[in-house]
């Protein structure tokens, strides 16, 4: 009996070691895959605050929480199983779906540029669009739905990059790595977003510290500096977020075209970046990236501007019909 018990403990220890090794392997692969998606993660962090600029301070964190929950659902409930299914059953569909998402990002970014240049025409275009949410009862609902929709595209890119970075293995391991990366990135992105949007409240709290204490003087000065800087920071993040959507969307489409034998635009941008980088003595890698990002941004802006009339005249009326039919079906089911 004692020998059998010792053998059982030995087997359990062996299994525990194997499980620990497997966990370490998953953690290592998840960390490597996360670094591959770092660029899109930065873009996601820059894009999100632009949806929070019109809310009262009391609603900022609840709205961030709702968007973060929607982002987590996007990754874990929709994109993770879809990515695994497509990679095994229909891998050729991944590229065109990503390109459609890239076109949407281009449209969203170009719409903001159009609004800045031609505000009257942009407002007329926006007034004619159908709302995103199926049942948007308030301005907050609509903003959250728009943010989650944009997050879906960026999350799809993150999950696709992560899946491509995972070495071949079991579908269970791939699912675990995707879930770990998706959860970690969501927590990181929306944690930073929450800090950004509440930084002004921290500044106000510091600025109101009692002046009686000499030690509080530097903190009060820091608080005032934060309060004065936040409008400029949020404005800069809004601009960066718009630019990020345009160049990420343009880059997705240009790289997608390579898969269909139309690689010359991406190759031309790469060659231009390399040529400019060779002409400067310092920061050649950064210069090359800036040239390629600018080229992708130009392409993305052109695609987005073309998508504006297409959205207003074709896609929005089509979405209006779909929503109407969906509401009718829901009403029938409730009856």
PDB file of C-alpha atoms in Angstrom, residues 19 28 33 41 55 57 72 92 113 115 129 195 228 238 240 245 270 273 275 279 286:
ATOM      1  CA  UNK A  19       1.874  21.358 -16.057  1.00  0.00           C
ATOM      2  CA  UNK A  28       6.569  32.837 -22.700  1.00  0.00           C
ATOM      3  CA  UNK A  33       3.118  37.349 -29.154  1.00  0.00           C
ATOM      4  CA  UNK A  41      -1.845  48.229 -28.782  1.00  0.00           C
ATOM      5  CA  UNK A  55     -18.686  63.113 -20.921  1.00  0.00           C
ATOM      6  CA  UNK A  57     -16.237  63.564 -15.021  1.00  0.00           C
ATOM      7  CA  UNK A  72     -12.995  41.857 -23.642  1.00  0.00           C
ATOM      8  CA  UNK A  92      -7.772  32.542 -46.815  1.00  0.00           C
ATOM      9  CA  UNK A 113     -10.219  65.057 -41.043  1.00  0.00           C
ATOM     10  CA  UNK A 115     -15.002  67.392 -40.247  1.00  0.00           C
ATOM     11  CA  UNK A 129     -26.074  58.363 -41.127  1.00  0.00           C
ATOM     12  CA  UNK A 195      -5.456  56.994 -15.828  1.00  0.00           C
ATOM     13  CA  UNK A 228      -3.363  73.077 -17.311  1.00  0.00           C
ATOM     14  CA  UNK A 238      -7.346  62.815 -30.191  1.00  0.00           C
ATOM     15  CA  UNK A 240      -2.796  60.956 -32.626  1.00  0.00           C
ATOM     16  CA  UNK A 245      -6.623  54.888 -37.353  1.00  0.00           C
ATOM     17  CA  UNK A 270       9.541  50.255 -47.953  1.00  0.00           C
ATOM     18  CA  UNK A 273      11.798  54.555 -46.263  1.00  0.00           C
ATOM     19  CA  UNK A 275      16.347  55.394 -49.176  1.00  0.00           C
ATOM     20  CA  UNK A 279      20.480  59.664 -46.295  1.00  0.00           C
ATOM     21  CA  UNK A 286      12.823  55.713 -36.906  1.00  0.00           C
TER      22      UNK A 286
END
